[in-house]
Short mmCIF file of C-alpha atoms in Angstrom, two decimals:
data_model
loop_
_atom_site.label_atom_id
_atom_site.label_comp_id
_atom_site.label_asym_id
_atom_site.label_seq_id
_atom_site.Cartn_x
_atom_site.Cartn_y
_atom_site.Cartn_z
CA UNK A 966 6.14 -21.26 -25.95
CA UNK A 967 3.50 -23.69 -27.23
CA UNK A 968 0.86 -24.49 -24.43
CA UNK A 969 -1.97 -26.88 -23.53
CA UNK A 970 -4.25 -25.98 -21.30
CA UNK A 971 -6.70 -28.87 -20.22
CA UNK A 972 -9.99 -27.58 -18.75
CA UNK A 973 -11.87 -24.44 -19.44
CA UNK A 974 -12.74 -23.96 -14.97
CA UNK A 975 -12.06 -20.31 -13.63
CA UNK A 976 -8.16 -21.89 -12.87
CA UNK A 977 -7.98 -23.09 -16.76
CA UNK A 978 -9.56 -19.96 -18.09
CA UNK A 979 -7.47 -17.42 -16.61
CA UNK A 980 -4.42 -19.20 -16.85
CA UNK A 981 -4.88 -19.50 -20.41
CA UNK A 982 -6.17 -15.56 -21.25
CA UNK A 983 -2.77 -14.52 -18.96
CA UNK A 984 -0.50 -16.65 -20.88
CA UNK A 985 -2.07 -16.06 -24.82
CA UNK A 986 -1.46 -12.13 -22.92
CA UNK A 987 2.32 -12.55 -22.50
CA UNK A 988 2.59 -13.64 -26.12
CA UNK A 989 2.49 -17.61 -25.73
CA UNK A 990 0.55 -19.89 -28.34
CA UNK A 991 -2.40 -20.84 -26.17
CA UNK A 992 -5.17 -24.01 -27.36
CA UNK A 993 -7.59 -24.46 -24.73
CA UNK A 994 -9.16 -27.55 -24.44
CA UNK A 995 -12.70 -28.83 -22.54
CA UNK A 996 -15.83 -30.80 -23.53
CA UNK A 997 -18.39 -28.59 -25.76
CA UNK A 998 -20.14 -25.43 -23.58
CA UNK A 999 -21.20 -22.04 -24.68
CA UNK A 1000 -18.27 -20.80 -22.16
CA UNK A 1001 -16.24 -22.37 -24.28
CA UNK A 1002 -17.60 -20.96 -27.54
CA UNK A 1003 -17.40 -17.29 -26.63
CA UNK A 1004 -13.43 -17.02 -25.00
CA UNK A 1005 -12.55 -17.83 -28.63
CA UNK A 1006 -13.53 -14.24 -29.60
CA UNK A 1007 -12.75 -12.30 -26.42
CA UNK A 1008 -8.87 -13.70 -26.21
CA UNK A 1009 -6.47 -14.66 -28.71
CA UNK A 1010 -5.78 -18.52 -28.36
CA UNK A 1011 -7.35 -21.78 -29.83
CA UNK A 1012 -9.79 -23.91 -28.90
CA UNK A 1013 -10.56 -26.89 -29.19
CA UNK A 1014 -13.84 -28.90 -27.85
CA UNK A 1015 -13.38 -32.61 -26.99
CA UNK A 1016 -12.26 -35.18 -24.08
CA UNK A 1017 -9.34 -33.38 -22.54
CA UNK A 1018 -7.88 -36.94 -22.08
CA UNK A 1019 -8.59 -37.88 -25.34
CA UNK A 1020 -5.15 -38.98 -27.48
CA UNK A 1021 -7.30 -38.14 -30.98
CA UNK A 1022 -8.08 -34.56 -29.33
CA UNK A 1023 -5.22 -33.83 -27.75
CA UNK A 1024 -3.54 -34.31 -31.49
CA UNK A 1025 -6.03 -32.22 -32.54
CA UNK A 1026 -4.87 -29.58 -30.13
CA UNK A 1027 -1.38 -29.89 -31.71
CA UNK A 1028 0.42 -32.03 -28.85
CA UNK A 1029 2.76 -33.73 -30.78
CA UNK A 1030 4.61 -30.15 -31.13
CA UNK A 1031 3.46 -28.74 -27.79
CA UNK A 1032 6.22 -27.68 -25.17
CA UNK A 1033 3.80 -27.66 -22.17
CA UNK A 1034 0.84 -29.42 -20.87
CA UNK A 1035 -1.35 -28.19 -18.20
CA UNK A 1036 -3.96 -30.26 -16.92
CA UNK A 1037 -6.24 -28.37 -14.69
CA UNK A 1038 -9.99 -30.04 -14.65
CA UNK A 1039 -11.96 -31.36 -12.14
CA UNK A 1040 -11.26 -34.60 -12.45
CA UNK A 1041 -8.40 -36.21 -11.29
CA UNK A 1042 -7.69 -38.64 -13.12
CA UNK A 1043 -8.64 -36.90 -16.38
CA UNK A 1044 -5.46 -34.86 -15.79
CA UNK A 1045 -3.47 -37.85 -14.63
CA UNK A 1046 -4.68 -39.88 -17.83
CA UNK A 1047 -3.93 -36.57 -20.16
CA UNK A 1048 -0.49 -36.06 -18.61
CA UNK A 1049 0.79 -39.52 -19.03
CA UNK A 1050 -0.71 -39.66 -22.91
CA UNK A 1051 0.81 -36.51 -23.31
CA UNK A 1052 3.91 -37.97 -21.89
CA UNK A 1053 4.16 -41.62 -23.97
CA UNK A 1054 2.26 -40.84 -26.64
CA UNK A 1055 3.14 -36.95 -27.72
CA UNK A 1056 6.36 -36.77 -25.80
CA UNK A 1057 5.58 -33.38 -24.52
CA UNK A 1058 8.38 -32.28 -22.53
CA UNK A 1059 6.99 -30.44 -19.46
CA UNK A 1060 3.19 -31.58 -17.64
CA UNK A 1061 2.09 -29.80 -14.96
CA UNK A 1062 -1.29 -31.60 -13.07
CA UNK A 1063 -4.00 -30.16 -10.89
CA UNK A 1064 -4.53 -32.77 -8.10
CA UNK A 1065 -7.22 -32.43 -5.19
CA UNK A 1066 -7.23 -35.95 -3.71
CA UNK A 1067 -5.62 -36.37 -0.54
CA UNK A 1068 -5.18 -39.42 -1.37
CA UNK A 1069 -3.23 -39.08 -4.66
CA UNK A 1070 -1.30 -36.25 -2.28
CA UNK A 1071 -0.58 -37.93 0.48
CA UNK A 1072 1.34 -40.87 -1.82
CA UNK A 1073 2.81 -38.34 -4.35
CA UNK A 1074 6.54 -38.83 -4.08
CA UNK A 1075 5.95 -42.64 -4.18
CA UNK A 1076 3.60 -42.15 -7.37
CA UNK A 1077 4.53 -39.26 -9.42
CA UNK A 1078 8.12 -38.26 -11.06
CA UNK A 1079 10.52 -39.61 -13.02
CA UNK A 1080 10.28 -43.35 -11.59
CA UNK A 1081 6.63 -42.97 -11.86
CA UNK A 1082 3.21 -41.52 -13.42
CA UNK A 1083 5.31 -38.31 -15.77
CA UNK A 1084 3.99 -35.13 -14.19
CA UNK A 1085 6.49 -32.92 -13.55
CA UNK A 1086 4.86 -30.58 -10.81
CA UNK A 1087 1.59 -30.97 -8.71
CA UNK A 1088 -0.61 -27.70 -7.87
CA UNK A 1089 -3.34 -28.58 -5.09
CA UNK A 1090 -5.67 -25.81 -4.72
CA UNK A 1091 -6.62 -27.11 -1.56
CA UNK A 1092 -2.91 -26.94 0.12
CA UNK A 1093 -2.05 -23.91 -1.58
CA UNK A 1094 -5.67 -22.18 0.06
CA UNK A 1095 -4.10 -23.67 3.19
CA UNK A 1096 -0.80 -22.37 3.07
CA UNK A 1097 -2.22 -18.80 2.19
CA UNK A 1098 -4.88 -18.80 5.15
CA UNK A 1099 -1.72 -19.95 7.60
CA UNK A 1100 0.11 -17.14 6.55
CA UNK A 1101 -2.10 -14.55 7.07
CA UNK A 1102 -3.01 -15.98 10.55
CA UNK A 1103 0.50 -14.91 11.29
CA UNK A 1104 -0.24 -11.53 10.16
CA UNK A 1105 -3.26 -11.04 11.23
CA UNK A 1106 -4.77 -7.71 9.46
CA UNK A 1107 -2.94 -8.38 6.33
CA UNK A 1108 -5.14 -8.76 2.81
CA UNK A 1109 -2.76 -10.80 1.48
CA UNK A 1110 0.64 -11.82 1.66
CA UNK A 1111 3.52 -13.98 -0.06
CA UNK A 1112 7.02 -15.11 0.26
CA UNK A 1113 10.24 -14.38 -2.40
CA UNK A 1114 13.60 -15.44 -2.12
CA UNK A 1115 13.23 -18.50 -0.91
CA UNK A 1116 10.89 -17.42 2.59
CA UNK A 1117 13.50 -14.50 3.40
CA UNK A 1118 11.27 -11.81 1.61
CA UNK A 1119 7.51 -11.17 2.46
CA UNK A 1120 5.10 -9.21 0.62
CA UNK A 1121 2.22 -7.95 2.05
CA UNK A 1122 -0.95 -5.85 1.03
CA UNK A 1123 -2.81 -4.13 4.26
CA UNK A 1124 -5.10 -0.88 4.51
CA UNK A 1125 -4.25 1.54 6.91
CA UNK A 1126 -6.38 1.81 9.62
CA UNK A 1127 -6.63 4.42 12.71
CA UNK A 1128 -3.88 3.49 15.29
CA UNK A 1129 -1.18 2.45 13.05
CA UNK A 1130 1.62 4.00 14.74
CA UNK A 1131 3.06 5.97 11.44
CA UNK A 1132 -0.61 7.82 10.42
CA UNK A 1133 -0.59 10.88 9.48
CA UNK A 1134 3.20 10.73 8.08
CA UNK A 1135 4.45 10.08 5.31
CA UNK A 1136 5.76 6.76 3.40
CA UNK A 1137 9.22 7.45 3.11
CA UNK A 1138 9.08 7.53 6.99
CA UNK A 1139 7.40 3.89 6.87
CA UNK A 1140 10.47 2.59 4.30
CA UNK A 1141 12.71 3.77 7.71
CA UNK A 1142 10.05 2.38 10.24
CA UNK A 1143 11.52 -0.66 11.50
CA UNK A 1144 12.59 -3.44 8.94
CA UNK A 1145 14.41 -3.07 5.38
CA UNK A 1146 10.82 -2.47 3.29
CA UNK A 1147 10.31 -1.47 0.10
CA UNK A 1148 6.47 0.49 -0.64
CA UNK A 1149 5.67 -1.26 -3.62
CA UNK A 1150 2.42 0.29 -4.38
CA UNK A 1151 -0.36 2.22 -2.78
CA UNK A 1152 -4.30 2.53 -3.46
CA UNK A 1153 -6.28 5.29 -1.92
CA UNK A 1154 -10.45 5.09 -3.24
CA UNK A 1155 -9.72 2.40 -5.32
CA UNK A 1156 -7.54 4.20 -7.30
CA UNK A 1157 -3.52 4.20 -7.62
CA UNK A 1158 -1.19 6.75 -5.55
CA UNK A 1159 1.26 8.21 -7.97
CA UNK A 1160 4.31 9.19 -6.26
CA UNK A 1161 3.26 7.66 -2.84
CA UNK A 1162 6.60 8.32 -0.86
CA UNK A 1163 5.22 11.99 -0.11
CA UNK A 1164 1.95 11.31 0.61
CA UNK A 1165 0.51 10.57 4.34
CA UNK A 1166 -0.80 7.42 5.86
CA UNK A 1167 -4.34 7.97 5.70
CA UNK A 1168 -6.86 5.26 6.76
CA UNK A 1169 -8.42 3.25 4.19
CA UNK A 1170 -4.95 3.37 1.60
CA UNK A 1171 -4.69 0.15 0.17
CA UNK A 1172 -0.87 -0.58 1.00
CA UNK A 1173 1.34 -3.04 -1.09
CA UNK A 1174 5.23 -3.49 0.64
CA UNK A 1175 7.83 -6.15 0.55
CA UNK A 1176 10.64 -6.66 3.85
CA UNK A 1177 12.14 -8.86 5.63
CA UNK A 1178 10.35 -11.94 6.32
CA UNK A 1179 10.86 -11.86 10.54
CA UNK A 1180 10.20 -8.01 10.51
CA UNK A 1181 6.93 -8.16 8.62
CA UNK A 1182 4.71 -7.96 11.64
CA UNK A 1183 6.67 -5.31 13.12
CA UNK A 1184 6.11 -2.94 9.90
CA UNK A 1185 2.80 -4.20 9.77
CA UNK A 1186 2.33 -2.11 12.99
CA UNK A 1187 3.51 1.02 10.94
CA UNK A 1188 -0.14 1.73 9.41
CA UNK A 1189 -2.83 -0.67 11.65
CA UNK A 1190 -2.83 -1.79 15.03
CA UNK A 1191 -2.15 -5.13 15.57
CA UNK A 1192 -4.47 -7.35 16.95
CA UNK A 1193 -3.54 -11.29 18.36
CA UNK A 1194 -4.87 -13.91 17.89
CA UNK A 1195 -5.74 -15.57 20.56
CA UNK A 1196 -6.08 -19.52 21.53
CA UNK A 1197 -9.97 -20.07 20.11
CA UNK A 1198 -10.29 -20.62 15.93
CA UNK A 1199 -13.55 -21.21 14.62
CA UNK A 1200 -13.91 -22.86 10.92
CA UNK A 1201 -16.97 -23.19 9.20
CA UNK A 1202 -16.20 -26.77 7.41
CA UNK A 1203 -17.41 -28.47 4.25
CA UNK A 1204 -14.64 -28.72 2.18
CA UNK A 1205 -11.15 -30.05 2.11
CA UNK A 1206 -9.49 -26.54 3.08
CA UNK A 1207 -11.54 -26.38 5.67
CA UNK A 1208 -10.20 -29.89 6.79
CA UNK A 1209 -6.45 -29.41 6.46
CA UNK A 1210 -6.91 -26.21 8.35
CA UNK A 1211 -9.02 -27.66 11.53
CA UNK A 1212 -5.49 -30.27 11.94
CA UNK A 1213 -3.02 -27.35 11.29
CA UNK A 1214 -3.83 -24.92 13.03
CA UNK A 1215 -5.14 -28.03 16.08
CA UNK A 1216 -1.68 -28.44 17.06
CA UNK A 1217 -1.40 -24.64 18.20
CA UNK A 1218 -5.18 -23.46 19.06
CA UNK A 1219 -8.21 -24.58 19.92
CA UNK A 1220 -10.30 -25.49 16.92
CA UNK A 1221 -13.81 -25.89 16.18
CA UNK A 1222 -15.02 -27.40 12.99
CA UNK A 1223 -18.71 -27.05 11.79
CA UNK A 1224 -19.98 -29.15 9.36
CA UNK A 1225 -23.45 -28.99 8.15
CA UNK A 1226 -23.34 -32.67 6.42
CA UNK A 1227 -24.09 -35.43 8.83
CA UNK A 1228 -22.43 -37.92 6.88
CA UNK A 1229 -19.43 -36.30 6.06
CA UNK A 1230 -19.26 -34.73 9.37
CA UNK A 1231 -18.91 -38.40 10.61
CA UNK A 1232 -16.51 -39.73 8.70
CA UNK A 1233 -14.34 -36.02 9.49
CA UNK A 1234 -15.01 -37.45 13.34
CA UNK A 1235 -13.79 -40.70 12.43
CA UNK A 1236 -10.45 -39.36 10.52
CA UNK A 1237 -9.41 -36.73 13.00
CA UNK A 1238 -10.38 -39.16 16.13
CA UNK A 1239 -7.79 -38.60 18.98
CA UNK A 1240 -7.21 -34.62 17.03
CA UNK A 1241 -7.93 -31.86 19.61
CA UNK A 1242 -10.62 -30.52 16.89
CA UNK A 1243 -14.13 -30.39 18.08
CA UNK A 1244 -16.57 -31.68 14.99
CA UNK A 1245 -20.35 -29.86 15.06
CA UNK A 1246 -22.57 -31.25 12.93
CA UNK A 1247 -24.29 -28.13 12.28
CA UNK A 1248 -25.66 -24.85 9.77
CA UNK A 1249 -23.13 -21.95 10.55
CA UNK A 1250 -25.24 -19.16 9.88
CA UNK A 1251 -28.03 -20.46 12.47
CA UNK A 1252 -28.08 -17.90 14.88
CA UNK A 1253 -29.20 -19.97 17.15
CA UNK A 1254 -26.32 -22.31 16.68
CA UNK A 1255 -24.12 -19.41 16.91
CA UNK A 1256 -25.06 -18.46 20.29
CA UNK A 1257 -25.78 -21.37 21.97
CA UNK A 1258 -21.79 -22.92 21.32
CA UNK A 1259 -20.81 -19.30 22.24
CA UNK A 1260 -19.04 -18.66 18.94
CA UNK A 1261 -18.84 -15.18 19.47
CA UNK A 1262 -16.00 -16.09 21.89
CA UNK A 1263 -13.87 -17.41 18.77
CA UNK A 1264 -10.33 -15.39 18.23
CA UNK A 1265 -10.81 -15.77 14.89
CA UNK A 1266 -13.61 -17.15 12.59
CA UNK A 1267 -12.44 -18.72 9.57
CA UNK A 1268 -15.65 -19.16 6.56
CA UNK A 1269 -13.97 -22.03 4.67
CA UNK A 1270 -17.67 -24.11 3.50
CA UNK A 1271 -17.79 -24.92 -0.52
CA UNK A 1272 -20.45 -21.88 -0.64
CA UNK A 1273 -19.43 -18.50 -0.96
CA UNK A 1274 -23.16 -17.22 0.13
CA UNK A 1275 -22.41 -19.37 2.97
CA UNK A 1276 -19.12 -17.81 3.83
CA UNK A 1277 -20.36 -14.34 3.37
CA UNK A 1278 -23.52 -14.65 5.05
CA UNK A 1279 -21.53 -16.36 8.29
CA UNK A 1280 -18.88 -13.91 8.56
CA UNK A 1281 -20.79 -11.08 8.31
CA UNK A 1282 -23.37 -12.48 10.64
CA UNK A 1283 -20.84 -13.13 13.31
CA UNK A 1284 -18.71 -9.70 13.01
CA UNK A 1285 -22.36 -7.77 13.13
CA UNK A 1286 -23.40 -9.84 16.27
CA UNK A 1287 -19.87 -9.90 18.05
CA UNK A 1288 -17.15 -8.28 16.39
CA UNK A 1289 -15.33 -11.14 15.81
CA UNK A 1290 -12.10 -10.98 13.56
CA UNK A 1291 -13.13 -12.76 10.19
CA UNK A 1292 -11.70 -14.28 7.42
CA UNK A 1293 -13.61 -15.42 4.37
CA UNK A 1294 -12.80 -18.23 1.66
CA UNK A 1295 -14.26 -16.75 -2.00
CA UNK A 1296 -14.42 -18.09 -5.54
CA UNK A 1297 -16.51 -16.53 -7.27
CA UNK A 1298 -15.49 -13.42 -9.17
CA UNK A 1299 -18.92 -11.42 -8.64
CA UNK A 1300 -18.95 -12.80 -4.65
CA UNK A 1301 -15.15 -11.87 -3.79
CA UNK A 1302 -16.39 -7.93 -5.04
CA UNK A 1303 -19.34 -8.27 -3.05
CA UNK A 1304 -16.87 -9.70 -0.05
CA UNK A 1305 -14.27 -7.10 -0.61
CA UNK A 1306 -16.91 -4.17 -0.64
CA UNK A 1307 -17.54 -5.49 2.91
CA UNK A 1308 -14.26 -5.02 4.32
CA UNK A 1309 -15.21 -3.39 6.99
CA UNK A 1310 -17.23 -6.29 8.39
CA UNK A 1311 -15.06 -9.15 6.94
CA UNK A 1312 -11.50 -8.88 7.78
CA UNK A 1313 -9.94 -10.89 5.37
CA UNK A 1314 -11.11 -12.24 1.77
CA UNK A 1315 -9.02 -15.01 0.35
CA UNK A 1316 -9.23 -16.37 -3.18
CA UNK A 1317 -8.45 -19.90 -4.13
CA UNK A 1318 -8.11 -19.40 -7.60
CA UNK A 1319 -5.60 -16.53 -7.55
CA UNK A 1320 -2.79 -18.55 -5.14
CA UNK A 1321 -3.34 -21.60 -7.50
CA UNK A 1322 -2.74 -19.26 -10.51
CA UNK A 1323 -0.11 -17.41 -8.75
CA UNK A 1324 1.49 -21.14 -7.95
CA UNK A 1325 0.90 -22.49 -11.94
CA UNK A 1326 2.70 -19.19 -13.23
CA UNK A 1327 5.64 -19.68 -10.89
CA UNK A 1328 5.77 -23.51 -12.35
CA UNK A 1329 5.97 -22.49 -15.75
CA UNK A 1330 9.22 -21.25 -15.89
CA UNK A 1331 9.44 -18.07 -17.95
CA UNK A 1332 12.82 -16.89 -19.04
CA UNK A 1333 14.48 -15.48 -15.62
CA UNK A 1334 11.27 -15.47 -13.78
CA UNK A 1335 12.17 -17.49 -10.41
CA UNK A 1336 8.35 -16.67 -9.06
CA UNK A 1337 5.57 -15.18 -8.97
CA UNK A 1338 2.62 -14.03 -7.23
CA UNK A 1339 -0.89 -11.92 -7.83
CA UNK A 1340 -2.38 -9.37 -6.21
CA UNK A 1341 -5.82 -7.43 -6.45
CA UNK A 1342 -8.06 -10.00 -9.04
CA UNK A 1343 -4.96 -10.84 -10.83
CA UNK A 1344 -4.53 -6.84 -12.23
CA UNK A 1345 -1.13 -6.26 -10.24
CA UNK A 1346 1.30 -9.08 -9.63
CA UNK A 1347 4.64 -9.00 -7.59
CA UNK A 1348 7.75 -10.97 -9.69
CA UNK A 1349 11.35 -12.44 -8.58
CA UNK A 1350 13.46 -11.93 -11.63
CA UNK A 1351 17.00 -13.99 -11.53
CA UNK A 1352 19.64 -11.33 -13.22
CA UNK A 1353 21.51 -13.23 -15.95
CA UNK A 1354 24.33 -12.32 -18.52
CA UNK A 1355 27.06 -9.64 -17.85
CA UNK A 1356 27.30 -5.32 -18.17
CA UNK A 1357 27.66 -6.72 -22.11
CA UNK A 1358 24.99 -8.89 -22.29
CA UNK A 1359 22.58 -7.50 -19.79
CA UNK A 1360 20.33 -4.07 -19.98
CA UNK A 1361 20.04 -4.15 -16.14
CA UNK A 1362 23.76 -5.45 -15.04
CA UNK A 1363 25.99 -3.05 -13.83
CA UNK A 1364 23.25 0.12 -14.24
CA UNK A 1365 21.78 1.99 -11.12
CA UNK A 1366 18.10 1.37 -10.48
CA UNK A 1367 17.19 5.16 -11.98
CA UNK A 1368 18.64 3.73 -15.55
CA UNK A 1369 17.17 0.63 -16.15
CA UNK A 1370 14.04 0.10 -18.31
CA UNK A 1371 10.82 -0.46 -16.35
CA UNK A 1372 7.22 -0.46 -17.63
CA UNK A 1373 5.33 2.22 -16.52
CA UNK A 1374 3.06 1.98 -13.47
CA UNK A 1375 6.24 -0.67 -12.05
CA UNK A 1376 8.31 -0.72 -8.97
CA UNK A 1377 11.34 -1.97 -7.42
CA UNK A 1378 11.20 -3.49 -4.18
CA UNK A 1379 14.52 -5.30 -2.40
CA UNK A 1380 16.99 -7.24 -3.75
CA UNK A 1381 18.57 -11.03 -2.55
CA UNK A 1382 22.14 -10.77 -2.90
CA UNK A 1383 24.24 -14.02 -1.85
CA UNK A 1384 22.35 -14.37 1.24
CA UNK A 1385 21.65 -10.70 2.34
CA UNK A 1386 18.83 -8.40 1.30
CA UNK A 1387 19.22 -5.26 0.27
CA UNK A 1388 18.20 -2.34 -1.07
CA UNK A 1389 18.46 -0.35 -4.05
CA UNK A 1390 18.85 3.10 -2.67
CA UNK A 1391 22.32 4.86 -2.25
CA UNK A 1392 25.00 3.80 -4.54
CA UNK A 1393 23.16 0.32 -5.13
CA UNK A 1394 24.03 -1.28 -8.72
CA UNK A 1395 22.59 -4.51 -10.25
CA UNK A 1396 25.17 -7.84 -10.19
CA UNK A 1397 24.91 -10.79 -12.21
CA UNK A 1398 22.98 -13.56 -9.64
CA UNK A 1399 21.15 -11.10 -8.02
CA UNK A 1400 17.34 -11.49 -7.32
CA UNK A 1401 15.31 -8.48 -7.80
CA UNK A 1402 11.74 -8.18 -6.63
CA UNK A 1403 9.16 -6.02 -8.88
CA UNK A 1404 5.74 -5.10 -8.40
CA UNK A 1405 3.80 -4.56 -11.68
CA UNK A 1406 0.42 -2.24 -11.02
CA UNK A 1407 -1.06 -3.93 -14.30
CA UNK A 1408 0.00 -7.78 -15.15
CA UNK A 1409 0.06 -6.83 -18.94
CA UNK A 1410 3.08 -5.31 -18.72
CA UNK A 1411 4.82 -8.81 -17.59
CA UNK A 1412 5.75 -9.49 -21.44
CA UNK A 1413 7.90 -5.92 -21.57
CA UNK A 1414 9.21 -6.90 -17.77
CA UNK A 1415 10.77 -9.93 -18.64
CA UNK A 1416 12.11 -8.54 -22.63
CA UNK A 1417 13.92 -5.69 -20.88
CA UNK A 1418 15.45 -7.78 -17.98
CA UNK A 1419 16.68 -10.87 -19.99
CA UNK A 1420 19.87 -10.74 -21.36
CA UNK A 1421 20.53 -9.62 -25.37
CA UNK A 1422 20.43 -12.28 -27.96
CA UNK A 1423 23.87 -12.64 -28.00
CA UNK A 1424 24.50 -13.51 -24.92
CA UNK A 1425 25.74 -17.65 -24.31
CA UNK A 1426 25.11 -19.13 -20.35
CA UNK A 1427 28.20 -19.83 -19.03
CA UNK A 1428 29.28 -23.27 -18.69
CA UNK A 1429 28.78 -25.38 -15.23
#
């Protein structure tokens, strides 16, 4: 597939060196920077240096035969302005847009689509950071976490810790422990277990596993001890996540928000008037601050400020002081190491930038790839593949899981058939419709993944 990719950010930059990795024809495009100069040699795609929302650039970027256009800047309306060029102009079929107004958001349905500006799907980093951070308040211990098949299916990365009630046995005994799961992966010392279904919960293992959506608390309980979480949220403001999440999670707990601008901590005041969020206009690594509003009280503190020295500093500040269960927003490559290296102290690191990659991939629709999320930096990635063509057509149709085709370091987790999940143990065969869950250990070998489950060449869709 041809692709544009507007804006050369950490979003743009990634998204472009994983797609020119899966064998797509990748031109990157961003005003002139020495950034920009040097991921010419390190990854194979083209770039070009201009106004993103330029029409004499975005020719030059070869948009007139371009299949998809990505518009991922900072600016708004440079990726609105590129999108409909792109649209009128080049006549590119697909445009994705990344939008962080709320107020372009909260008026999309009336102003984007096919009766209005052509984009066909909006990512908002903001919302997505939200949705994340929601989620893994309702697993509280989990690293991460996302849904497949439609919200029935979660996956979920957690390290064991001392009291989870399956330590000390083995895996295959946590596949039985309570819901259908599948262990997907697991990481012991940074490095990956092969073979895990032998080996013992020990504390520390980095655990990747995928079950039922209602159970996935429950199995949670299999290798840490829950804890709850409690009535009292704490969220150290600044930025628009920070925002959304003080009137979320309002309507369930009680919510302070600190902001250390005075003006924009007004106008937050004036917008969430009559909320149930208290606003502190206010530094949140002042220990003073910290102890005279009693914030080691908080259930859970939430670093969600535009600085990742800020969120860092705060969170580790408050878990030192008072144990408090933490959860810092990072996005900075270097800072989310230095965050993760702290686990001990901070809970929970969560990175923007990999959900809103996670979300682009899923947009752009590869063949039989219904989603898509990544795990660990973007190394490892969990895939929903959509099993196409017939025991003729198909490498994977009709086959037992022990005789299809997958890439090395790769795993199968459950499988949505109809409306049931199931799994792939026992006399379990692959049907045409069925959606499979797979867990790839390293995200290069997405390109053989999707090769070896598409059907052959010869293969023609049945007609609707």
């Amino acid at each position: 597939m041809k692709i544009i990719i507007l804006g050369a950010g950490y979003v743009g930059m990634e998204l472009a060196s994983y797609l020119a990795g899966a064998g797509h024809a990748v031109t990157l495009v961003d005003q002139p920077s020495q950034k920009l100069d040097q991921i010419g040699s390190r990854v194979d795609l083209r770039v070009i240096q201009g106004n993103p929302s330029s029409p004499v650039v975005l020719r030059n970027a070869g948009a007139e035969n371009t299949e998809l256009l990505v518009a991922a800047t900072a600016d708004d309306e440079a990726n609105i302005t590129a999108c409909c060029i792109g649209a009128f102009l080049f006549h590119i079929p697909r445009r994705i847009a990344r939008i962080r107004s709320a107020e372009y958001l909260q008026e999309a349905d009336s102003i984007f689509g096919p009766s209005g500006i052509p984009i066909d799907h909006l990512i908002s980093p903001e919302h997505i950071t939200t949705d994340d951070i929601m989620g893994l308040i309702e697993l509280p211990g989990a690293s991460s976490a996302a849904k497949f098949f439609d919200g029935m299916l979660t996956t979920v990365c957690a390290r064991a810790q001392n009291g989870g009630k399956l330590l000390g046995k083995t895996y295959s005994e946590f596949e039985k422990f309570d819901a259908r799961t599948a262990l997907l992966s697991v990481y012991r010392h940074g490095k990956m277990v092969e073979n895990p279904l032998g080996e013992k919960v020990t504390a520390g293992d980095e655990v990747y596993y995928c079950c039922q959506t209602e159970r996935a608390l429950s199995q949670l309980s299999a290798i840490r001890p829950l804890k709850t979480t409690g009535s009292d949220i704490t969220i150290a403001g600044g930025s628009h996540v920070a925002d959304a999440l003080a009137v979320r999670l309002a309507e369930r707990f009680r919510v302070k928000l600190i902001e250390p601008d005075t003006e924009r901590s007004a106008r937050i005041a004036d917008r969430l008037y009559g909320s149930e969020v208290e606003i502190y206009n206010a530094d949140p690594t002042s220990l003073d601050f910290m102890q005279e509003e009693q914030l080691q009280r908080s259930d859970i503190y939430i670093a969600a400020s535009p600085s990742d020295e800020t969120n860092i500093m705060s969170a580790l500040l408050l878990h030192r002081l008072s144990n408090v269960n933490t959860l810092a927003v990072i996005r900075g490559d270097s800072y989310f190491r230095l965050a993760e290296s702290s686990s001990a102290e901070i809970d929970t690191v969560v990175s923007p930038n990999e959900a809103t990659i996670s979300a682009l991939l899923s947009n752009i629709r590869q063949e039989g790839v219904v989603s898509m999320r990544l795990f660990r930096q973007g190394k490892s990635e969990a895939i929903e593949l959509l099993l196409e063509g017939s025991r003729f057509s198909s490498r994977v149709i009709g086959r037992k899981p022990d005789a299809i085709p997958l890439p090395k370091d790769s795993s199968l987790g459950l499988v949505l058939r109809g409306d049931r999940i199931i799994s792939t143990n026992g006399d379990f065969t692959f049907e045409e419709g069925d959606r499979v869950l797979v867990f790839l250990n390293d995200h290069k070998q997405m390109r053989q993944l999707i090769r070896d489950f598409r059907p052959r060449a010869f293969w023609i869709p049945r007609w609707q």
